[in-house]
Coordinates of C-alpha atoms and ligand atoms in Angstrom, one line a residue:
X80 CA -12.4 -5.2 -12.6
X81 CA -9.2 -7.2 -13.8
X82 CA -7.2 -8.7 -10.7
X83 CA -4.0 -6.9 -12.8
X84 CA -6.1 -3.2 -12.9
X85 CA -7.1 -4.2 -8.7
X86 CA -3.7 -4.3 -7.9
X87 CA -2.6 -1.6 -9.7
X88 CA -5.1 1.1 -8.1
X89 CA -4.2 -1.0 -5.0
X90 CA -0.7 0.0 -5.6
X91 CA -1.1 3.6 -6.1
X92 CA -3.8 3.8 -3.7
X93 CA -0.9 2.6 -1.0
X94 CA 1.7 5.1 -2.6
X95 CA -0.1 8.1 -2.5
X96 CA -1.3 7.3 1.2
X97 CA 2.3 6.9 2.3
X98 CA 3.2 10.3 1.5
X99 CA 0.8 11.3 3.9
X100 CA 1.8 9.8 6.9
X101 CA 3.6 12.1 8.9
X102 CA 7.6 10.3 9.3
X103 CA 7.0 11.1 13.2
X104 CA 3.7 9.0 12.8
X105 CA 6.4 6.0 12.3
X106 CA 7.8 6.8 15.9
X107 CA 4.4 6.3 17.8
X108 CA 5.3 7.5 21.3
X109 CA 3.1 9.3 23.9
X110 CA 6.3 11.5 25.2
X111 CA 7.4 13.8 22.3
X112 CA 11.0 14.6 23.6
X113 CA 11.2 10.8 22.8
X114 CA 10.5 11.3 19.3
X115 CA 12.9 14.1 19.0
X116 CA 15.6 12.0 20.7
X117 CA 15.2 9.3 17.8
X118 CA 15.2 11.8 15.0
X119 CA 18.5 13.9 16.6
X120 CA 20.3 10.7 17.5
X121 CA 21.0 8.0 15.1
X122 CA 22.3 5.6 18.0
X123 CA 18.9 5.9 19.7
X124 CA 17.3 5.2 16.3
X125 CA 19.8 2.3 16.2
X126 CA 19.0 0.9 19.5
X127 CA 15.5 1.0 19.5
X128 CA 15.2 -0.4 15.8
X129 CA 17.2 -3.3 17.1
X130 CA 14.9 -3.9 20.0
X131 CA 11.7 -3.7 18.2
X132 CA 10.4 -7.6 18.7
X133 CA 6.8 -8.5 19.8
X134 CA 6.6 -5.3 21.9
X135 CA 4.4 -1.9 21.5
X136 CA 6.2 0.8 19.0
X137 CA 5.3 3.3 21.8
X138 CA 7.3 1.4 24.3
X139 CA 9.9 0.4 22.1
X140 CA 10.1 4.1 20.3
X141 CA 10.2 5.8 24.0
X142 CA 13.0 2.8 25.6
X143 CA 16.2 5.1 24.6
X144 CA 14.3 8.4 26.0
X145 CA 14.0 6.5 29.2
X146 CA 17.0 5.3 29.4
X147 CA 18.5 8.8 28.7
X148 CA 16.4 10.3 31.7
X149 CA 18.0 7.7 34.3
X150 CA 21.4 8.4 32.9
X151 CA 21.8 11.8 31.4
X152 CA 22.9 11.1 28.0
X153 CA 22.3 8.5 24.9
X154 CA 26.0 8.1 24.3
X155 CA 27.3 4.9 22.4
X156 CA 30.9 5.5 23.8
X157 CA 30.0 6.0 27.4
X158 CA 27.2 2.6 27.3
X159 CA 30.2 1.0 25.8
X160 CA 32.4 0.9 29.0
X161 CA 29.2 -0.7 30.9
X162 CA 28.8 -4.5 31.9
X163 CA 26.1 -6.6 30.8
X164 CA 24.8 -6.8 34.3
X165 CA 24.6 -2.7 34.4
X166 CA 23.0 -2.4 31.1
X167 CA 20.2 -4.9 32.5
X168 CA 20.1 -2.7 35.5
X169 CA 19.4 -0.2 33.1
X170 CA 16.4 -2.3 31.4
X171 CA 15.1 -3.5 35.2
X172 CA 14.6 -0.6 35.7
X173 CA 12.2 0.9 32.7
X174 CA 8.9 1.7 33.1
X175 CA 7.5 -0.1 30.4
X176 CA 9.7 -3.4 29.0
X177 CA 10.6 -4.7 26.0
X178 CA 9.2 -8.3 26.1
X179 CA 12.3 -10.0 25.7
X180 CA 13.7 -8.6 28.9
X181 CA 16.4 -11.1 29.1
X182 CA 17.4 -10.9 25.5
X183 CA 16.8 -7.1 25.0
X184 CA 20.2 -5.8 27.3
X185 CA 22.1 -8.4 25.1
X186 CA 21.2 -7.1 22.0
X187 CA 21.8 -3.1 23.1
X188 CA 25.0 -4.0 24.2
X189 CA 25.6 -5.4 20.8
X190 CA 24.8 -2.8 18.4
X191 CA 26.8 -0.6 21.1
X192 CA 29.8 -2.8 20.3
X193 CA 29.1 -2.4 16.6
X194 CA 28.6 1.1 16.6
X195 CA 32.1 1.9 18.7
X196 CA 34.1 -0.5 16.8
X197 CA 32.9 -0.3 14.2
X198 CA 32.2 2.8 13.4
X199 CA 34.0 4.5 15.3
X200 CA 30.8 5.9 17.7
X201 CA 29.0 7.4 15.0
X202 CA 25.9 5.5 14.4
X203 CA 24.7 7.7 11.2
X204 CA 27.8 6.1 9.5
X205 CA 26.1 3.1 9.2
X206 CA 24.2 4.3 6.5
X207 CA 26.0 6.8 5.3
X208 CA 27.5 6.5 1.6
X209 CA 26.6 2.7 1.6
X210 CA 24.6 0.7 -0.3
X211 CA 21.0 -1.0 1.5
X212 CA 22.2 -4.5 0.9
X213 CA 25.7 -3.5 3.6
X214 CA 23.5 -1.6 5.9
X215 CA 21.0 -4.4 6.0
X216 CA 24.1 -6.2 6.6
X217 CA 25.1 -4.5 9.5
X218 CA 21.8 -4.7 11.5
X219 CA 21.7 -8.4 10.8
X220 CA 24.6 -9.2 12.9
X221 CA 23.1 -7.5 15.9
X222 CA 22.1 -10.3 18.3
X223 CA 18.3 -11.0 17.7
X224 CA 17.6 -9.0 14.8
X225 CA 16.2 -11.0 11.7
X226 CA 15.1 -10.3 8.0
X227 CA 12.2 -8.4 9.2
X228 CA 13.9 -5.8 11.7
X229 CA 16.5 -5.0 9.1
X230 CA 13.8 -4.2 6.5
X231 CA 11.9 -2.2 8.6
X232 CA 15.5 0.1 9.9
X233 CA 15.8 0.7 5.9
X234 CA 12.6 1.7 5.8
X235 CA 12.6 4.0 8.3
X236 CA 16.1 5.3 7.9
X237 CA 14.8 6.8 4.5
X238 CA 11.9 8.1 5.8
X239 CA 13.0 9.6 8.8
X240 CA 16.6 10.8 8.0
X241 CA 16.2 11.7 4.5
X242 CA 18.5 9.0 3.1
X243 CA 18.0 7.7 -0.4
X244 CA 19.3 4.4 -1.6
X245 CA 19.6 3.6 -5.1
X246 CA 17.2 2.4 -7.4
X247 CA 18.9 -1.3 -7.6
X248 CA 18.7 -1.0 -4.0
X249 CA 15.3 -0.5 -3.7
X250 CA 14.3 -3.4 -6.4
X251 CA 16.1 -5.9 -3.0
X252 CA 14.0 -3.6 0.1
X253 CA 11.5 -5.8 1.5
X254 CA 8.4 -4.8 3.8
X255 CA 8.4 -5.8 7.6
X256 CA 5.9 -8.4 7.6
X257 CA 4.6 -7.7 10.9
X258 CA 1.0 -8.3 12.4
X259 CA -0.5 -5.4 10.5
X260 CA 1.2 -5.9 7.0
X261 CA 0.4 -9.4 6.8
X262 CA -3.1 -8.9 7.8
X263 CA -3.6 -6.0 5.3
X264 CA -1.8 -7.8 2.1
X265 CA -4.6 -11.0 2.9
X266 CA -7.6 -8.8 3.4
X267 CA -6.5 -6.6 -0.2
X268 CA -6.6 -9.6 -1.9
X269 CA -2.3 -9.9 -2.6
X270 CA -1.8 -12.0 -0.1
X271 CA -3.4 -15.7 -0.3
X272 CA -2.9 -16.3 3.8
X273 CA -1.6 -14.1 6.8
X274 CA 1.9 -15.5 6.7
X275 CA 5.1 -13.5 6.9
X276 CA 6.4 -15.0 3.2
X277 CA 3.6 -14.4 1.4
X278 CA 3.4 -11.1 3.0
X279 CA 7.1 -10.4 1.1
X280 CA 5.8 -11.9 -2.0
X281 CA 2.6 -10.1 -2.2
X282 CA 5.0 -6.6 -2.1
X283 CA 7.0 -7.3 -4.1
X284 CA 3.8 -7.9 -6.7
X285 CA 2.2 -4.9 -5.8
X286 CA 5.4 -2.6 -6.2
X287 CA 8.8 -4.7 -7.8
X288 CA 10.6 -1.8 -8.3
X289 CA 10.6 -1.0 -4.6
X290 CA 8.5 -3.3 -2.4
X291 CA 9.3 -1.9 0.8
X292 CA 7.6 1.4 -0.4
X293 CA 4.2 -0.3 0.5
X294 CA 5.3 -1.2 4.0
X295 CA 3.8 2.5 5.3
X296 CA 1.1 2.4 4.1
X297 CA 0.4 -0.9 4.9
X298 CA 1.4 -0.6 8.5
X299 CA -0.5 2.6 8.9
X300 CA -4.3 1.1 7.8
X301 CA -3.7 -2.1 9.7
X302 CA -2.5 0.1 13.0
X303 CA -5.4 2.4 12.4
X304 CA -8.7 0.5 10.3
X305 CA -7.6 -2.9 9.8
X306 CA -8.1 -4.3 13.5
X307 CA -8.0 -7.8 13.8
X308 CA -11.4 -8.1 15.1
X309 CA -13.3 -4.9 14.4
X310 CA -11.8 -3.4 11.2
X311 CA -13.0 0.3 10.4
X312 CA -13.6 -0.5 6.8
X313 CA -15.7 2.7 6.0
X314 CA -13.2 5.1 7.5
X315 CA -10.6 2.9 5.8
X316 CA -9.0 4.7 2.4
X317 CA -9.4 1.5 0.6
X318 CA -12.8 0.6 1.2
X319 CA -14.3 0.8 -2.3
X320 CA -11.2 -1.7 -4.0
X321 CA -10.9 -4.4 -0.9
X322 CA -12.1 -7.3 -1.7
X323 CA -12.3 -8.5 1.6
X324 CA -14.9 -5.4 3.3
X325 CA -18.1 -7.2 2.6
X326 CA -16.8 -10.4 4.2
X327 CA -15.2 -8.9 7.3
X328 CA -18.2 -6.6 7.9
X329 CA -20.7 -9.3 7.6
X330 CA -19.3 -11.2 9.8
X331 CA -18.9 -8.5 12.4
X332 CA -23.0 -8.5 11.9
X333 CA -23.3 -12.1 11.8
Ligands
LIG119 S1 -11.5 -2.0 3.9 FE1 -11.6 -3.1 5.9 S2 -10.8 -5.2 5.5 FE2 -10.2 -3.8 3.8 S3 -8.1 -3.1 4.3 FE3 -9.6 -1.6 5.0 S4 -10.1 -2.1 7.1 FE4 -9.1 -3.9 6.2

């Protein structure tokens, strides 16, 4: 088979397994009043988007649920009036921590600021009736977000809150090259190493009109087949087109 015809059933393969996965499968959290929180509240979206470095999605997906049980609400205006030092009070005293403790009140109490002033405490209007490259904009100045974070919150905020951005848009919307995307794009054959860039670049290959449409897909089979170290490559879906199943099993035998 042609490397061009591999990477096109590769592409379509990734496509049509996206619109399978469930948009609350993107909010992995054991407690589902968590999940509902996220999808009924654009600031807990917001805040937990923003937070999402190096640390579980079912921690990070379940932080503004927590929070909201010590306090009694998830309320942009009313976090706004607190000090640093009660906002890490708040974080002490999770359950489960983000795993830059020290950095994470900093950054909540930034996109707080943002999302009061400006936008007037509506977090939804961060997205609303603007184009990606503003929004991605937006959650770039939070302290601590990067690239990556910013690609992912476009992501989801399409798939979860039924927002479409434009086709030019789309051609710029990059995948979150995160442990599982990178190790998915290398094993497929896009991707010539596990590295972040080349992660982006092997996207945009597989799908230039929209690259970031991969990223669910891609996210999904590494978080559920492609392990690290004991890959399910015959439950995975792409099992008869990846290049790499041969060489992973065998050495799982070996
Ligand atoms: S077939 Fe195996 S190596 Fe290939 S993507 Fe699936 S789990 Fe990973």
């Amino acid at each position: 088979m042609s490397n061009e015809k591999n990477l096109s059933l590769i592409t379509s393969r990734l496509l049509a397994l996206r619109d399978h996965v469930d948009s609350s499968y993107l909010f992995p959290t054991p407690e589902p009043s968590a999940r509902t929180l996220i999808k009924a509240n654009p600031f807990a979206f917001c805040a937990a988007v923003c937070l999402d470095r190096g640390t579980k999605a079912d921690i990070i997906w379940t932080i503004p649920y927590w929070i909201q049980q010590r306090v009694g609400h998830f309320d942009p205006q009313r976090f706004y009036k607190l000090s640093l030092e009660e906002i890490r009070g708040l974080f002490d005293a999770l359950p489960k921590k983000p795993r830059y403790i020290n950095a994470a009140p900093i950054t909540f109490q930034d996109i707080t600021r943002i999302v009061v002033e400006q936008f007037s405490g509506d977090a939804e209007a961060i997205w609303k009736d603007r184009k990606a490259s503003e929004v991605k904009e937006t959650f770039l100045s939070v302290y601590g977000v990067g690239n990556g974070i910013a690609n992912l919150a476009l992501i989801l905020i399409e798939s979860a809150y039924g927002v479409t951005f434009s086709d030019l848009d789309h051609t710029q919307m990059d995948i979150k090259p995160d442990v599982h995307t990178t190790l998915v794009l290398y094993r497929l054959g896009v991707a010539p190493r596990v590295d972040q860039k080349d992660a982006i670049s092997a996207a945009r290959v597989l799908n230039p009109s929209y690259p970031a449409q991969v990223d669910t897909a891609l996210w999904f089979i590494g978080r559920e087949f492609c392990r690290p170290s004991n890959p399910v490559c015959f439950q995975c879906p792409m099992y008869d087109i990846c290049p790499k199943v041969g060489i992973v099993v065998s050495r799982l035998w070996n």
